[in-house]
Each structure stands twice: as structure tokens, then as C-alpha cells.
Short mmCIF file of N, CA and C in Angstrom, two decimals:
data_model
loop_
_atom_site.label_atom_id
_atom_site.label_comp_id
_atom_site.label_asym_id
_atom_site.label_seq_id
_atom_site.Cartn_x
_atom_site.Cartn_y
_atom_site.Cartn_z
N MET O 1 4.91 -18.79 -13.31
CA MET O 1 5.96 -18.69 -12.34
C MET O 1 5.35 -18.28 -10.99
N SER O 2 5.81 -18.89 -9.93
CA SER O 2 5.29 -18.56 -8.60
C SER O 2 5.82 -17.21 -8.13
N LEU O 3 5.12 -16.62 -7.18
CA LEU O 3 5.56 -15.35 -6.61
C LEU O 3 6.94 -15.49 -5.99
N GLU O 4 7.17 -16.58 -5.28
CA GLU O 4 8.47 -16.79 -4.64
C GLU O 4 9.58 -16.88 -5.68
N SER O 5 9.36 -17.63 -6.76
CA SER O 5 10.37 -17.73 -7.82
C SER O 5 10.64 -16.38 -8.47
N ALA O 6 9.57 -15.63 -8.70
CA ALA O 6 9.72 -14.31 -9.32
C ALA O 6 10.53 -13.37 -8.43
N ILE O 7 10.24 -13.37 -7.13
CA ILE O 7 10.97 -12.50 -6.22
C ILE O 7 12.42 -12.95 -6.08
N LYS O 8 12.65 -14.24 -5.99
CA LYS O 8 14.03 -14.73 -5.93
C LYS O 8 14.78 -14.39 -7.21
N GLY O 9 14.07 -14.36 -8.33
CA GLY O 9 14.68 -13.96 -9.59
C GLY O 9 15.14 -12.51 -9.58
N LEU O 10 14.48 -11.68 -8.80
CA LEU O 10 14.91 -10.27 -8.69
C LEU O 10 16.33 -10.17 -8.17
N SER O 11 16.68 -11.02 -7.21
CA SER O 11 18.03 -10.94 -6.65
C SER O 11 19.06 -11.31 -7.71
N LEU O 12 18.74 -12.25 -8.56
CA LEU O 12 19.67 -12.62 -9.63
C LEU O 12 19.76 -11.53 -10.67
N GLN O 13 18.64 -10.91 -10.96
CA GLN O 13 18.56 -9.85 -11.96
C GLN O 13 19.36 -8.63 -11.54
N HIS O 14 19.36 -8.31 -10.25
CA HIS O 14 20.00 -7.10 -9.77
C HIS O 14 21.34 -7.34 -9.09
N SER O 15 21.80 -8.59 -9.03
CA SER O 15 23.00 -8.89 -8.26
C SER O 15 24.33 -8.57 -8.95
N PRO O 16 24.43 -8.51 -10.29
CA PRO O 16 25.74 -8.20 -10.86
C PRO O 16 26.26 -6.86 -10.34
N GLY O 17 27.48 -6.88 -9.83
CA GLY O 17 28.08 -5.66 -9.31
C GLY O 17 27.74 -5.36 -7.86
N PHE O 18 26.83 -6.12 -7.27
CA PHE O 18 26.46 -5.92 -5.88
C PHE O 18 26.80 -7.19 -5.10
N SER O 19 27.23 -7.01 -3.88
CA SER O 19 27.57 -8.18 -3.05
C SER O 19 26.51 -8.43 -1.99
N THR O 20 25.30 -8.02 -2.26
CA THR O 20 24.21 -8.17 -1.31
C THR O 20 23.59 -9.56 -1.44
N ARG O 21 23.43 -10.24 -0.30
CA ARG O 21 22.78 -11.55 -0.27
C ARG O 21 21.33 -11.35 0.13
N MET O 22 20.42 -12.01 -0.57
CA MET O 22 19.00 -11.87 -0.29
C MET O 22 18.44 -13.19 0.19
N THR O 23 17.70 -13.15 1.30
CA THR O 23 16.95 -14.31 1.75
C THR O 23 15.47 -13.99 1.57
N CYS O 24 14.73 -14.99 1.19
CA CYS O 24 13.31 -14.78 0.91
C CYS O 24 12.52 -15.96 1.45
N GLU O 25 11.55 -15.66 2.29
CA GLU O 25 10.68 -16.71 2.82
C GLU O 25 9.24 -16.29 2.57
N ILE O 26 8.53 -17.12 1.82
CA ILE O 26 7.13 -16.84 1.51
C ILE O 26 6.32 -18.05 1.94
N THR O 27 5.33 -17.82 2.79
CA THR O 27 4.45 -18.90 3.22
C THR O 27 3.03 -18.58 2.77
N ALA O 28 2.36 -19.57 2.27
CA ALA O 28 0.94 -19.47 1.89
C ALA O 28 0.67 -18.44 0.81
N ALA O 29 1.51 -18.40 -0.22
CA ALA O 29 1.27 -17.48 -1.33
C ALA O 29 0.29 -18.05 -2.35
N ASP O 30 0.01 -19.34 -2.25
CA ASP O 30 -0.95 -19.94 -3.18
C ASP O 30 -2.33 -19.32 -2.96
N GLY O 31 -3.02 -19.09 -4.03
CA GLY O 31 -4.36 -18.56 -3.94
C GLY O 31 -4.46 -17.05 -3.96
N LEU O 32 -3.33 -16.35 -3.99
CA LEU O 32 -3.38 -14.90 -4.10
C LEU O 32 -3.83 -14.53 -5.51
N THR O 33 -4.58 -13.45 -5.63
CA THR O 33 -5.00 -13.02 -6.96
C THR O 33 -3.78 -12.56 -7.74
N ASP O 34 -3.92 -12.54 -9.06
CA ASP O 34 -2.82 -12.07 -9.90
C ASP O 34 -2.46 -10.62 -9.57
N GLN O 35 -3.48 -9.79 -9.29
CA GLN O 35 -3.21 -8.39 -8.99
C GLN O 35 -2.42 -8.24 -7.68
N ILE O 36 -2.80 -9.00 -6.66
CA ILE O 36 -2.07 -8.93 -5.40
C ILE O 36 -0.64 -9.44 -5.58
N SER O 37 -0.48 -10.55 -6.29
CA SER O 37 0.86 -11.09 -6.53
C SER O 37 1.73 -10.09 -7.29
N LEU O 38 1.16 -9.47 -8.32
CA LEU O 38 1.91 -8.47 -9.08
C LEU O 38 2.26 -7.28 -8.20
N GLY O 39 1.32 -6.83 -7.39
CA GLY O 39 1.58 -5.71 -6.49
C GLY O 39 2.71 -6.01 -5.52
N ILE O 40 2.69 -7.19 -4.93
CA ILE O 40 3.75 -7.59 -4.00
C ILE O 40 5.09 -7.62 -4.73
N TYR O 41 5.10 -8.21 -5.92
CA TYR O 41 6.33 -8.28 -6.71
C TYR O 41 6.87 -6.88 -6.99
N ARG O 42 6.01 -5.96 -7.43
CA ARG O 42 6.45 -4.60 -7.78
C ARG O 42 6.92 -3.83 -6.54
N ILE O 43 6.26 -4.04 -5.41
CA ILE O 43 6.69 -3.39 -4.17
C ILE O 43 8.08 -3.89 -3.78
N VAL O 44 8.27 -5.20 -3.79
CA VAL O 44 9.57 -5.78 -3.45
C VAL O 44 10.64 -5.31 -4.43
N GLU O 45 10.29 -5.25 -5.71
CA GLU O 45 11.24 -4.79 -6.72
C GLU O 45 11.75 -3.39 -6.40
N GLN O 46 10.85 -2.48 -6.06
CA GLN O 46 11.25 -1.11 -5.75
C GLN O 46 12.05 -1.04 -4.45
N LEU O 47 11.63 -1.80 -3.45
CA LEU O 47 12.38 -1.82 -2.19
C LEU O 47 13.80 -2.34 -2.42
N LEU O 48 13.92 -3.39 -3.23
CA LEU O 48 15.23 -3.95 -3.51
C LEU O 48 16.10 -2.96 -4.28
N LEU O 49 15.54 -2.31 -5.29
CA LEU O 49 16.31 -1.31 -6.04
C LEU O 49 16.80 -0.19 -5.13
N ASN O 50 15.91 0.34 -4.30
CA ASN O 50 16.30 1.41 -3.37
C ASN O 50 17.40 0.94 -2.42
N THR O 51 17.28 -0.28 -1.95
CA THR O 51 18.27 -0.82 -1.03
C THR O 51 19.62 -0.97 -1.72
N LEU O 52 19.64 -1.53 -2.91
CA LEU O 52 20.90 -1.74 -3.62
C LEU O 52 21.57 -0.42 -3.96
N ILE O 53 20.79 0.62 -4.22
CA ILE O 53 21.35 1.92 -4.58
C ILE O 53 21.81 2.70 -3.35
N HIS O 54 21.03 2.66 -2.28
CA HIS O 54 21.26 3.59 -1.17
C HIS O 54 21.80 2.97 0.12
N ALA O 55 21.61 1.69 0.35
CA ALA O 55 21.80 1.15 1.71
C ALA O 55 23.22 0.74 2.06
N ASP O 56 24.03 0.37 1.06
CA ASP O 56 25.36 -0.16 1.35
C ASP O 56 25.26 -1.32 2.35
N CYS O 57 24.42 -2.29 2.00
CA CYS O 57 24.17 -3.41 2.90
C CYS O 57 24.75 -4.70 2.33
N SER O 58 24.83 -5.71 3.20
CA SER O 58 25.31 -7.02 2.75
C SER O 58 24.19 -8.07 2.76
N VAL O 59 23.08 -7.79 3.46
CA VAL O 59 21.99 -8.76 3.57
C VAL O 59 20.65 -8.05 3.45
N VAL O 60 19.75 -8.66 2.68
CA VAL O 60 18.35 -8.24 2.60
C VAL O 60 17.51 -9.46 2.96
N ALA O 61 16.55 -9.27 3.85
CA ALA O 61 15.65 -10.36 4.25
C ALA O 61 14.22 -9.98 3.90
N ILE O 62 13.56 -10.86 3.18
CA ILE O 62 12.16 -10.65 2.77
C ILE O 62 11.33 -11.78 3.35
N ASN O 63 10.24 -11.42 4.00
CA ASN O 63 9.33 -12.41 4.56
C ASN O 63 7.92 -12.02 4.17
N ILE O 64 7.20 -12.94 3.57
CA ILE O 64 5.81 -12.70 3.18
C ILE O 64 4.97 -13.84 3.75
N ARG O 65 3.93 -13.47 4.50
CA ARG O 65 3.06 -14.49 5.09
C ARG O 65 1.64 -13.96 5.16
N ILE O 66 0.72 -14.88 5.39
CA ILE O 66 -0.69 -14.52 5.55
C ILE O 66 -1.07 -14.75 7.00
N SER O 67 -1.73 -13.75 7.59
CA SER O 67 -2.17 -13.85 8.97
C SER O 67 -3.45 -13.04 9.14
N HIS O 68 -4.49 -13.68 9.66
CA HIS O 68 -5.76 -12.98 9.95
C HIS O 68 -6.28 -12.19 8.75
N ASN O 69 -6.39 -12.85 7.61
CA ASN O 69 -6.92 -12.24 6.38
C ASN O 69 -6.10 -11.06 5.88
N GLN O 70 -4.82 -11.03 6.24
CA GLN O 70 -3.92 -10.01 5.74
C GLN O 70 -2.65 -10.65 5.20
N ILE O 71 -2.08 -9.99 4.23
CA ILE O 71 -0.76 -10.37 3.74
C ILE O 71 0.23 -9.44 4.42
N LEU O 72 1.21 -10.02 5.07
CA LEU O 72 2.22 -9.25 5.78
C LEU O 72 3.55 -9.42 5.08
N LEU O 73 4.11 -8.31 4.63
CA LEU O 73 5.40 -8.29 3.94
C LEU O 73 6.39 -7.55 4.82
N SER O 74 7.49 -8.18 5.12
CA SER O 74 8.56 -7.54 5.87
C SER O 74 9.80 -7.53 4.98
N PHE O 75 10.40 -6.36 4.84
CA PHE O 75 11.59 -6.18 4.02
C PHE O 75 12.61 -5.46 4.89
N ALA O 76 13.75 -6.08 5.13
CA ALA O 76 14.76 -5.46 6.01
C ALA O 76 16.15 -5.64 5.43
N ASP O 77 16.99 -4.61 5.62
CA ASP O 77 18.39 -4.74 5.24
C ASP O 77 19.26 -4.38 6.45
N ASN O 78 20.53 -4.71 6.35
CA ASN O 78 21.47 -4.40 7.43
C ASN O 78 22.39 -3.25 7.04
N GLY O 79 21.88 -2.37 6.21
CA GLY O 79 22.68 -1.26 5.69
C GLY O 79 22.86 -0.11 6.65
N ARG O 80 23.24 1.01 6.08
CA ARG O 80 23.61 2.18 6.89
C ARG O 80 22.44 2.83 7.61
N GLY O 81 21.22 2.56 7.18
CA GLY O 81 20.06 3.18 7.80
C GLY O 81 19.98 4.65 7.45
N VAL O 82 18.94 5.29 7.95
CA VAL O 82 18.72 6.69 7.60
C VAL O 82 17.85 7.33 8.68
N GLU O 83 18.03 8.60 8.87
CA GLU O 83 17.13 9.36 9.73
C GLU O 83 15.86 9.59 8.93
N LEU O 84 14.73 9.08 9.39
CA LEU O 84 13.50 9.12 8.61
C LEU O 84 13.06 10.53 8.25
N ASP O 85 13.37 11.50 9.09
CA ASP O 85 13.01 12.89 8.77
C ASP O 85 13.79 13.43 7.57
N ASP O 86 14.91 12.78 7.23
CA ASP O 86 15.74 13.23 6.11
C ASP O 86 15.40 12.55 4.79
N VAL O 87 14.48 11.59 4.81
CA VAL O 87 14.15 10.83 3.61
C VAL O 87 13.33 11.70 2.65
N VAL O 88 13.76 11.71 1.40
CA VAL O 88 13.02 12.40 0.34
C VAL O 88 12.38 11.33 -0.53
N ASP O 89 11.05 11.36 -0.64
CA ASP O 89 10.36 10.36 -1.45
C ASP O 89 10.67 10.58 -2.92
N GLY O 90 11.03 9.49 -3.59
CA GLY O 90 11.34 9.55 -5.01
C GLY O 90 10.39 8.67 -5.81
N THR O 91 10.84 8.31 -6.99
CA THR O 91 10.02 7.52 -7.90
C THR O 91 9.67 6.15 -7.31
N GLY O 92 10.65 5.50 -6.69
CA GLY O 92 10.40 4.18 -6.11
C GLY O 92 9.31 4.22 -5.05
N THR O 93 9.37 5.22 -4.20
CA THR O 93 8.34 5.37 -3.16
C THR O 93 6.98 5.65 -3.78
N ALA O 94 6.96 6.45 -4.83
CA ALA O 94 5.69 6.75 -5.51
C ALA O 94 5.09 5.48 -6.12
N ILE O 95 5.93 4.63 -6.68
CA ILE O 95 5.44 3.37 -7.26
C ILE O 95 4.89 2.47 -6.15
N ILE O 96 5.62 2.37 -5.05
CA ILE O 96 5.15 1.57 -3.91
C ILE O 96 3.82 2.10 -3.41
N ASP O 97 3.74 3.42 -3.21
CA ASP O 97 2.50 4.01 -2.70
C ASP O 97 1.34 3.83 -3.67
N GLY O 98 1.62 3.83 -4.97
CA GLY O 98 0.57 3.57 -5.96
C GLY O 98 0.00 2.17 -5.81
N TRP O 99 0.87 1.19 -5.62
CA TRP O 99 0.40 -0.18 -5.42
C TRP O 99 -0.35 -0.32 -4.10
N LEU O 100 0.14 0.35 -3.06
CA LEU O 100 -0.56 0.29 -1.77
C LEU O 100 -1.95 0.90 -1.88
N LEU O 101 -2.07 1.98 -2.61
CA LEU O 101 -3.38 2.60 -2.81
C LEU O 101 -4.30 1.66 -3.58
N ALA O 102 -3.79 1.06 -4.65
CA ALA O 102 -4.60 0.16 -5.48
C ALA O 102 -5.05 -1.08 -4.71
N LEU O 103 -4.24 -1.52 -3.76
CA LEU O 103 -4.53 -2.75 -3.02
C LEU O 103 -5.03 -2.49 -1.60
N ASN O 104 -5.33 -1.23 -1.28
CA ASN O 104 -5.80 -0.85 0.06
C ASN O 104 -4.82 -1.25 1.16
N GLY O 105 -3.54 -1.10 0.87
CA GLY O 105 -2.52 -1.48 1.83
C GLY O 105 -1.94 -0.29 2.56
N LYS O 106 -1.06 -0.61 3.49
CA LYS O 106 -0.35 0.44 4.22
C LYS O 106 1.06 -0.04 4.51
N ARG O 107 1.93 0.93 4.81
CA ARG O 107 3.32 0.60 5.09
C ARG O 107 3.80 1.33 6.32
N LYS O 108 4.79 0.74 6.96
CA LYS O 108 5.45 1.35 8.11
C LYS O 108 6.95 1.19 7.90
N ILE O 109 7.67 2.29 8.04
CA ILE O 109 9.12 2.27 7.86
C ILE O 109 9.79 2.52 9.20
N SER O 110 10.82 1.75 9.48
CA SER O 110 11.63 2.01 10.68
C SER O 110 13.10 1.97 10.29
N SER O 111 13.82 2.97 10.75
CA SER O 111 15.24 3.06 10.45
C SER O 111 15.85 4.18 11.29
N SER O 112 17.13 4.09 11.49
CA SER O 112 17.92 5.18 12.03
C SER O 112 19.36 4.90 11.60
N PRO O 113 20.19 5.92 11.60
CA PRO O 113 21.57 5.71 11.13
C PRO O 113 22.25 4.55 11.86
N GLY O 114 22.83 3.67 11.06
CA GLY O 114 23.56 2.53 11.59
C GLY O 114 22.73 1.31 11.94
N THR O 115 21.42 1.36 11.73
CA THR O 115 20.56 0.24 12.13
C THR O 115 19.89 -0.49 10.98
N GLY O 116 20.20 -0.14 9.76
CA GLY O 116 19.51 -0.76 8.63
C GLY O 116 18.17 -0.08 8.38
N TYR O 117 17.40 -0.70 7.51
CA TYR O 117 16.13 -0.11 7.05
C TYR O 117 15.11 -1.23 7.01
N LYS O 118 13.94 -0.99 7.56
CA LYS O 118 12.90 -2.02 7.57
C LYS O 118 11.58 -1.41 7.12
N VAL O 119 10.92 -2.12 6.22
CA VAL O 119 9.59 -1.72 5.75
C VAL O 119 8.64 -2.88 6.02
N GLU O 120 7.53 -2.57 6.65
CA GLU O 120 6.48 -3.56 6.88
C GLU O 120 5.25 -3.11 6.11
N VAL O 121 4.71 -4.02 5.31
CA VAL O 121 3.54 -3.74 4.48
C VAL O 121 2.42 -4.67 4.90
N GLU O 122 1.22 -4.11 4.99
CA GLU O 122 0.02 -4.91 5.25
C GLU O 122 -0.94 -4.71 4.10
N LEU O 123 -1.41 -5.83 3.55
CA LEU O 123 -2.39 -5.80 2.46
C LEU O 123 -3.56 -6.70 2.84
N PRO O 124 -4.79 -6.25 2.63
CA PRO O 124 -5.92 -7.16 2.88
C PRO O 124 -5.94 -8.25 1.81
N LEU O 125 -6.35 -9.45 2.20
CA LEU O 125 -6.46 -10.53 1.21
C LEU O 125 -7.48 -10.19 0.14
N GLN O 126 -8.56 -9.56 0.52
CA GLN O 126 -9.57 -9.11 -0.43
C GLN O 126 -9.59 -7.60 -0.39
N HIS O 127 -9.51 -6.97 -1.56
CA HIS O 127 -9.53 -5.50 -1.55
C HIS O 127 -10.67 -4.95 -2.36
#
């Protein structure tokens, strides 16, 4: 199964009872190692779970592309947003951070009340 199919399957898996629409655009995912593909999948899975539980959003947009020997993952929702100083890291964040550590990646979060939540992840193609 391709990475794109697997990620799109997440929306079907988690959609019962939620009215959140997910868009997913993945360019140039061919040739990624199995470990990188699995890491991306697990990161998106945790982001999606956190969003469905906490965000009260109607749309989630996922974009994954390769640029300058990096994989760039953007995950954004149109939910309630949060004051970043008030965020308490939980299990989902720990799982994401574990994958980022294993893949030498980094993340940047941007949000404020009423503006939704956006996470940008950068992973090197070779780690």
C-alpha cells in the first residue's frame, strides 16, 4: 500500500462520529525508505487523533512533499486553536517526538485561539 493510500485510510478509520473532512496531497513519495514512510504515517496518525479529540475542526489539510533533500510535512486544521504556552505534551506528542528523534527530524507548531493548529515537520531524506 502506498503512503498516500495509507494516510487517506486514516481518515476513513477515524471518521465515524466525526464530521471532519481531510484533504491529503503527497508529491514524490516514491522511493522513501520503509522506515521514513512508517514514521510519516505514525506522525500523521497522532496528529490526526489529537486534532479529532481536541480541535473541534471541520477541515484537516495534509501536505507532504520533497524539497532540497528534505521531506516537508504540513498538517493544519481550522479548529479552535490553542495558546501554545498552555499546551501539555501527552502520549501523542511523545510518539511524534520519538519518530522525529529516530528520523533526525524537527517540528514547528503554530497556533493561537481561534486560528486553528498547524504543525510543520522536516525530515532529512537520508538519516
